[in-house]
Coordinates of C-alpha atoms and ligand atoms in Angstrom, one line a residue:
X1 CA -3.7 -18.2 34.2
X2 CA 0.7 -17.2 32.5
X3 CA 0.6 -16.6 29.1
X4 CA 3.8 -16.9 27.4
X5 CA 3.9 -15.1 23.6
X6 CA 5.7 -15.7 20.9
X7 CA 6.6 -13.9 18.5
X8 CA 4.3 -11.2 20.3
X9 CA 5.0 -8.1 18.4
X10 CA 4.2 -8.7 15.3
X11 CA 1.1 -8.5 13.6
X12 CA -0.9 -11.1 14.8
X13 CA 0.6 -11.5 18.4
X14 CA 0.7 -8.1 18.9
X15 CA -3.3 -8.5 18.5
X16 CA -3.3 -11.6 20.0
X17 CA -1.7 -9.4 22.5
X18 CA -4.6 -7.2 22.3
X19 CA -7.7 -8.8 22.3
X20 CA -6.3 -11.2 25.4
X21 CA -5.9 -8.1 27.5
X22 CA -9.3 -7.4 26.6
X23 CA -11.8 -10.0 26.7
X24 CA -9.2 -12.8 29.7
X25 CA -8.8 -10.7 32.5
X26 CA -7.0 -13.9 34.2
X27 CA -4.9 -13.7 32.0
X28 CA -1.2 -12.3 32.9
X29 CA 1.0 -11.5 29.5
X30 CA 4.3 -12.0 28.5
X31 CA 6.0 -11.7 25.3
X32 CA 8.8 -12.7 23.9
X33 CA 9.8 -11.4 20.4
X34 CA 13.5 -10.9 18.5
X35 CA 12.2 -7.3 16.8
X36 CA 12.8 -8.9 13.9
X37 CA 11.7 -5.4 11.5
X38 CA 8.6 -6.9 11.6
X39 CA 7.5 -5.7 15.0
X40 CA 6.8 -2.6 15.2
X41 CA 8.0 -1.9 19.3
X42 CA 4.7 1.6 19.0
X43 CA 2.1 -1.3 18.9
X44 CA 1.9 -2.7 22.1
X45 CA 3.0 1.0 24.2
X46 CA 0.0 1.5 25.3
X47 CA -0.5 -1.7 26.4
X48 CA 3.2 -1.4 28.6
X49 CA 1.9 -1.0 31.9
X50 CA 0.0 -4.2 31.4
X51 CA 2.3 -7.0 30.5
X52 CA 6.3 -7.9 29.8
X53 CA 8.2 -7.9 26.6
X54 CA 10.9 -10.0 26.1
X55 CA 13.2 -8.8 23.9
X56 CA 15.1 -12.6 22.7
X57 CA 15.3 -14.7 20.5
X58 CA 13.0 -18.5 20.0
X59 CA 15.6 -20.6 19.5
X60 CA 18.1 -19.4 21.8
X61 CA 17.0 -22.1 24.9
X62 CA 19.2 -20.2 26.9
X63 CA 16.3 -17.4 27.5
X64 CA 13.4 -19.4 26.1
X65 CA 14.1 -22.1 28.7
X66 CA 13.1 -19.8 32.6
X67 CA 10.3 -17.9 30.3
X68 CA 8.4 -21.6 29.5
X69 CA 9.5 -22.5 33.2
X70 CA 7.2 -19.5 35.1
X71 CA 4.5 -19.8 32.5
X72 CA 1.0 -22.2 32.0
X73 CA 0.6 -22.3 28.3
X74 CA 3.6 -20.5 25.8
X75 CA 1.5 -19.8 22.0
X76 CA 3.6 -19.7 19.6
X77 CA 4.4 -16.3 16.8
X78 CA 7.0 -16.3 15.9
X79 CA 8.1 -17.0 12.6
X80 CA 9.6 -15.5 9.6
X81 CA 6.6 -15.1 7.6
X82 CA 7.3 -12.8 4.2
X83 CA 7.2 -15.5 0.8
X84 CA 9.3 -12.2 -0.5
X85 CA 11.2 -12.7 2.2
X86 CA 12.1 -15.7 1.9
X87 CA 13.3 -16.1 -2.2
X88 CA 15.3 -13.7 -1.7
X89 CA 17.5 -15.5 1.7
X90 CA 15.7 -18.2 3.1
X91 CA 18.0 -19.4 6.1
X92 CA 16.3 -16.7 9.0
X93 CA 13.3 -18.8 7.7
X94 CA 15.1 -22.1 8.5
X95 CA 17.0 -21.7 11.6
X96 CA 13.5 -19.0 13.1
X97 CA 10.6 -21.4 11.9
X98 CA 13.1 -24.3 12.3
X99 CA 15.0 -24.4 15.2
X100 CA 13.7 -21.1 16.6
X101 CA 10.3 -24.3 17.8
X102 CA 12.9 -27.3 17.5
X103 CA 13.6 -25.2 21.1
X104 CA 10.4 -23.5 22.4
X105 CA 9.0 -27.8 21.6
X106 CA 12.3 -28.6 24.4
X107 CA 11.5 -26.4 26.7
X108 CA 8.2 -27.2 27.5
X109 CA 9.4 -30.9 27.2
X110 CA 11.1 -30.0 30.4
X111 CA 8.7 -28.4 31.9
X112 CA 5.3 -29.6 30.6
X113 CA 3.4 -26.6 29.8
X114 CA 0.6 -26.3 27.1
X115 CA 1.7 -25.7 23.9
X116 CA -0.1 -24.0 20.6
X117 CA 1.8 -24.1 17.8
X118 CA 0.1 -21.3 15.3
X119 CA 1.0 -22.7 11.7
X120 CA -0.3 -21.4 7.8
X121 CA -3.0 -22.7 5.8
X122 CA 0.5 -22.6 3.2
X123 CA 2.0 -25.9 4.3
X124 CA -0.4 -27.5 1.8
X125 CA 0.0 -26.0 -1.4
X126 CA -2.5 -24.6 -3.2
X127 CA -5.6 -25.4 -5.6
X128 CA -6.5 -24.8 -8.9
X129 CA -9.3 -21.8 -9.3
X130 CA -11.5 -23.9 -10.5
X131 CA -11.3 -26.6 -7.8
X132 CA -13.8 -27.8 -5.4
X133 CA -12.6 -28.6 -2.6
X134 CA -11.0 -27.3 0.6
X135 CA -8.1 -28.0 2.0
X136 CA -9.3 -30.0 5.5
X137 CA -7.2 -31.4 8.3
X138 CA -6.5 -35.0 6.6
X139 CA -4.9 -32.9 3.3
X140 CA -1.5 -34.3 2.5
X141 CA 1.1 -31.5 3.2
X142 CA 2.6 -30.3 -0.3
X143 CA 4.3 -26.8 0.6
X144 CA 5.9 -24.2 -2.5
X145 CA 8.0 -22.1 -0.9
X146 CA 10.7 -21.8 1.3
X147 CA 8.7 -19.9 4.1
X148 CA 5.4 -22.8 4.0
X149 CA 8.2 -25.3 3.5
X150 CA 9.7 -24.3 7.3
X151 CA 6.3 -24.1 8.2
X152 CA 4.9 -27.4 7.7
X153 CA 8.0 -27.9 9.5
X154 CA 7.5 -26.5 12.8
X155 CA 3.2 -29.0 12.4
X156 CA 6.1 -32.1 12.2
X157 CA 8.2 -31.2 14.8
X158 CA 5.2 -30.2 16.9
X159 CA 3.2 -33.5 15.9
X160 CA 6.2 -35.5 16.7
X161 CA 6.6 -34.0 20.2
X162 CA 2.9 -35.1 20.9
X163 CA 3.4 -38.5 19.8
X164 CA 7.2 -39.4 21.2
X165 CA 7.4 -37.8 24.4
X166 CA 4.1 -37.2 24.6
X167 CA 4.3 -33.0 24.8
X168 CA 0.7 -31.3 25.2
X169 CA 0.1 -29.6 22.3
X170 CA -2.5 -28.0 19.4
X171 CA -2.0 -26.5 16.4
X172 CA -3.6 -24.3 13.8
X173 CA -3.3 -23.4 10.7
X174 CA -5.1 -19.9 9.1
X175 CA -5.3 -18.7 6.2
X176 CA -4.7 -15.2 5.1
X177 CA -5.3 -12.7 8.1
X178 CA -5.8 -9.0 7.6
X179 CA -6.6 -6.4 9.7
X180 CA -5.0 -3.3 11.6
X181 CA -0.5 -3.4 13.0
X182 CA -0.3 -5.6 9.2
X183 CA 3.0 -5.1 8.4
X184 CA 3.1 -3.2 5.0
X185 CA 5.4 -5.4 2.8
X186 CA 1.9 -8.0 3.6
X187 CA -0.8 -7.7 0.5
X188 CA -3.0 -5.2 1.8
X189 CA -1.8 -2.9 4.0
X190 CA 1.1 -2.6 1.1
X191 CA -1.3 -1.9 -1.7
X192 CA -3.7 1.3 0.9
X193 CA -0.4 3.0 2.2
X194 CA 0.6 3.1 -2.2
X195 CA -2.8 4.8 -3.1
X196 CA -2.4 6.9 0.6
X197 CA 1.3 8.2 -0.9
X198 CA 0.3 9.1 -4.3
X199 CA 1.8 5.2 -5.6
X200 CA 0.1 3.1 -8.8
X201 CA -0.9 -0.7 -5.8
X202 CA 1.3 -3.3 -7.5
X203 CA -0.6 -6.4 -9.0
X204 CA 2.3 -9.9 -8.4
X205 CA 1.1 -11.7 -12.2
X206 CA -2.2 -11.9 -13.4
X207 CA -3.8 -11.4 -11.3
X208 CA -6.4 -13.8 -10.0
X209 CA -4.8 -15.1 -7.6
X210 CA -6.8 -16.5 -4.3
X211 CA -6.3 -15.6 -1.0
X212 CA -9.3 -16.9 1.4
X213 CA -9.0 -13.6 4.3
X214 CA -9.8 -13.9 7.8
X215 CA -9.9 -10.7 9.7
X216 CA -6.8 -11.2 12.3
X217 CA -9.8 -11.2 15.7
X218 CA -12.1 -13.3 14.4
X219 CA -8.0 -16.0 13.9
X220 CA -6.9 -15.2 17.4
X221 CA -10.8 -15.9 19.0
X222 CA -10.0 -19.8 17.1
X223 CA -6.7 -20.5 18.7
X224 CA -8.3 -19.3 22.4
X225 CA -10.8 -21.7 21.2
X226 CA -8.1 -24.3 20.4
X227 CA -7.0 -23.3 23.8
X228 CA -9.8 -23.7 25.8
X229 CA -11.3 -26.2 24.3
X230 CA -9.3 -28.1 21.5
X231 CA -8.3 -31.9 21.5
X232 CA -4.3 -32.7 22.9
X233 CA -3.1 -32.9 20.0
X234 CA -5.4 -32.7 17.3
X235 CA -5.0 -30.5 14.2
X236 CA -7.6 -27.4 13.3
X237 CA -8.0 -25.4 10.5
X238 CA -9.5 -22.2 10.9
X239 CA -10.9 -20.1 7.6
X240 CA -13.9 -17.5 7.7
X241 CA -15.3 -18.1 4.1
X242 CA -13.4 -15.8 2.1
X243 CA -12.3 -16.1 -1.0
X244 CA -11.1 -13.0 -3.0
X245 CA -9.4 -12.9 -5.6
X246 CA -5.9 -10.3 -6.0
X247 CA -7.3 -7.5 -8.6
X248 CA -11.0 -7.9 -6.7
X249 CA -9.2 -7.0 -3.6
X250 CA -7.4 -4.1 -5.1
X251 CA -10.1 -2.6 -7.1
X252 CA -11.6 -2.5 -3.5
X253 CA -9.2 -0.3 -2.0
X254 CA -9.0 2.0 -5.1
X255 CA -12.7 2.3 -5.4
X256 CA -13.5 2.9 -1.0
X257 CA -9.6 5.2 -1.4
X258 CA -11.7 7.5 -4.8
X259 CA -9.5 6.2 -6.9
X260 CA -10.5 4.7 -10.7
X261 CA -10.6 1.1 -10.2
X262 CA -8.1 0.2 -12.5
X263 CA -6.0 2.6 -11.1
X264 CA -3.0 0.0 -11.2
X265 CA 0.1 -1.8 -12.6
X266 CA 1.0 -5.2 -12.7
X267 CA 4.3 -7.2 -11.6
X268 CA 6.6 -9.7 -12.1
X269 CA 5.3 -12.4 -10.6
X270 CA 6.4 -14.4 -7.2
X271 CA 8.2 -17.2 -8.4
X272 CA 6.3 -20.5 -7.5
X273 CA 3.2 -17.7 -6.8
X274 CA 0.4 -20.7 -5.3
X275 CA -3.4 -20.1 -6.9
X276 CA -5.1 -20.6 -4.1
X277 CA -5.6 -20.9 -1.5
X278 CA -9.6 -22.4 0.5
X279 CA -10.1 -23.9 4.0
X280 CA -12.6 -25.9 5.3
X281 CA -13.2 -24.2 8.3
X282 CA -15.6 -27.6 9.5
X283 CA -14.6 -29.2 12.5
X284 CA -13.1 -25.7 13.8
X285 CA -16.8 -24.3 13.8
X286 CA -19.1 -28.3 15.0
X287 CA -16.5 -29.0 17.8
X288 CA -15.3 -25.9 19.6
X289 CA -18.5 -23.7 18.7
X290 CA -17.0 -21.4 16.8
X291 CA -17.8 -18.5 14.3
X292 CA -16.4 -15.9 13.0
X293 CA -17.9 -12.8 13.6
X294 CA -16.4 -10.3 10.0
X295 CA -18.4 -12.8 7.7
X296 CA -18.6 -9.4 4.8
X297 CA -15.0 -9.6 3.5
X298 CA -15.8 -5.6 2.7
X299 CA -16.3 -4.3 5.8
X300 CA -13.6 -6.1 7.6
X301 CA -11.6 -4.5 5.1
X302 CA -13.4 -0.7 4.5
X303 CA -12.1 -0.8 8.5
X304 CA -8.9 -1.2 7.7
X305 CA -8.7 1.4 5.5
X306 CA -9.9 3.7 8.5
X307 CA -7.4 2.4 10.6
X308 CA -4.4 2.6 8.3
X309 CA -5.3 6.4 7.0
X310 CA -5.3 7.5 11.0
X311 CA -2.3 5.5 12.0
X312 CA 0.0 7.3 9.1
X313 CA 2.5 8.1 12.2
X314 CA 2.2 3.5 12.7
X315 CA 3.6 2.6 9.5
X316 CA 5.2 5.7 7.5
X317 CA 8.6 5.5 8.3
X318 CA 9.0 2.6 6.9
X319 CA 6.7 2.9 3.1
X320 CA 10.2 4.3 1.8
X321 CA 12.6 1.2 2.5
X322 CA 9.7 -0.8 1.9
X323 CA 8.9 0.3 -2.0
X324 CA 12.6 0.5 -2.5
X325 CA 13.1 -3.3 -1.4
X326 CA 10.4 -4.2 -4.0
X327 CA 11.3 -2.0 -6.8
X328 CA 15.1 -4.1 -6.4
X329 CA 12.6 -7.0 -7.3
X330 CA 9.7 -6.2 -8.7
X331 CA 9.6 -4.7 -12.5
X332 CA 6.6 -2.7 -13.6
X333 CA 4.9 -5.6 -16.7
X334 CA 2.8 -3.8 -20.1
Ligands
NAD1 P1 4.7 -10.9 11.9 O1 6.5 -11.4 10.3 O2 3.6 -10.3 11.8 O3 5.6 -11.2 12.8 C1 6.5 -12.2 13.7 C2 7.2 -11.5 14.2 O4 7.7 -12.3 14.9 C3 7.6 -10.7 15.1 O5 7.5 -9.6 15.7 C4 9.0 -11.1 15.4 O6 10.0 -9.7 15.8 C5 9.1 -12.5 15.9 N1 10.4 -12.8 15.6 C6 10.8 -13.7 14.8 N2 11.9 -14.6 14.5 C7 11.9 -14.6 15.6 C8 12.7 -15.2 16.8 N3 13.9 -16.3 16.2 N4 12.8 -14.8 17.9 C9 10.9 -14.5 18.4 N5 10.8 -14.2 17.0 C10 10.8 -13.7 16.3 O7 3.2 -12.6 11.0 P2 2.9 -12.6 11.7 O8 1.9 -13.1 10.3 O9 2.6 -11.9 12.4 O10 2.3 -14.3 11.0 C11 2.2 -14.9 13.1 C12 2.1 -16.8 12.3 O11 1.5 -16.4 12.2 C13 4.0 -16.8 12.2 O12 3.8 -17.9 12.2 C14 2.6 -18.0 10.4 O13 3.3 -17.8 10.6 C15 1.1 -17.4 11.4 N6 0.2 -17.2 10.7 C16 0.2 -16.3 9.6 C17 -0.7 -15.5 8.2 C18 -0.7 -14.2 8.1 O14 -1.8 -14.3 7.3 N7 -0.6 -13.5 8.6 C19 -1.7 -16.6 8.9 C20 -1.8 -18.1 8.9 C21 -0.5 -18.5 9.9
DAU2 O1 -2.0 -18.4 3.5 C1 -1.7 -17.3 5.3 C2 -0.2 -17.0 4.5 O2 -0.9 -15.8 4.3 C3 0.7 -16.9 5.7 O3 1.3 -18.1 6.4 C4 2.0 -15.3 5.0 O4 2.5 -16.0 6.6 C5 1.2 -13.9 5.0 O5 2.4 -14.2 4.9 C6 0.1 -14.9 4.1 O6 1.5 -15.4 2.7 P1 0.7 -14.6 1.3 O7 1.9 -15.2 1.1 O8 -0.1 -15.3 1.0 O9 1.1 -13.0 1.0 P2 1.2 -11.6 0.5 O10 0.3 -10.7 0.8 O11 2.6 -12.0 0.7 O12 -0.1 -11.7 -0.8 C7 -1.3 -12.2 -0.6 C8 -1.3 -12.3 -1.8 O13 -1.0 -10.5 -3.3 C9 -0.4 -13.5 -2.3 O14 -0.8 -14.1 -3.8 C10 1.2 -12.8 -3.6 C11 0.3 -10.9 -3.8 N1 0.8 -10.1 -4.2 C12 1.3 -10.0 -2.7 C13 2.3 -8.4 -2.9 C14 2.6 -8.1 -0.5 C15 0.6 -8.5 -5.2 O15 -0.4 -9.3 -5.6 N2 1.5 -8.4 -5.1 C16 2.0 -7.3 -3.5 O16 2.2 -6.5 -3.7

């Protein structure tokens, strides 16, 4: 099977490539990636002789079209993915997440190629902390940020192309991923690398916001389950029952690294900050038989902390720049 992995040099896409190489010997992989700031070229270096890597933009039809034409499957991970960046400047989010997805859709339509579109639970907006419900495939879209609204729009484009043009596509909406190779602008790797560099972790607002954590390998196994057994035109929610509030995560990181659990700072809250996400992945589990392997967040987090401790070369060159950018917009609260 010839698979085009767009955004395959980013966090989840690169983990997808590495895991697919380890588990699917029949797959021939081509990565199409723009190599924005979010891609780390060293991630795929060890497997460079087993894959083809094309540097290019999913919004560029001339690049996309021939790559799609020669593929059996396109898995679209490419996106601008960080909420904080979308608040500072939404333009790249509109261009990549909307125009880029549109460009891929037109190519898969032209060449009749199967598409799996990777999306997020953030399209559903947020839940109150005490809301007994969770997101399902039937929950109405209600995105809050420029990032999540462009992801919601990309999902709508995929649905419309399925209905109007009969393309063979599926969508999955996953909750917050953690694991190796995640950019250190994101919450968990930022706090791990803060502690490893002697900087106090930073919690937005009151630190009580809840995210539903899933290990990146569980996400990618679910993606393959949808590709292998999912119904065309269907949406599948991916989640591993991993709800934890941000303060608890920071305290766990500090404790694991031998620091006092309260050695963190509260900083200015994110504008429009979603309170809580929670996924009901019933459809994925019953219909496709998927189960997460990482059912204990504490041990998955411990493995992730160990990875960042052992792979300083991967992230250390970027640490100062990331923290300098945050310092320009976030103040420590008393
Ligand atoms: P990431 O920011 O780490 O990686 C995105 C990758 O896409 C990078 O390699 C970047 O260079 C590439 N890219 C960006 N613009 C591009 C363009 N125009 N053309 C080609 N490549 C481009 O993101 P991630 O965390 O790996 O997320 C991957 C996908 O999964 C995204 O669609 C995101 O919305 C979705 N998602 C992420 C999470 C999460 O917790 N990180 C959860 C659910 C869904
Ligand atoms: O739910 C899926 C989404 O998860 C994906 O679609 C996004 O691509 C991905 O970035 C992630 O979005 P979040 O905004 O939830 O992730 P982030 O890592 O930015 O923040 C997680 C939580 O931690 C959130 O409540 C904000 C908070 N936070 C974040 C940072 C960077 C802090 O308290 N301090 C921080 O320094």
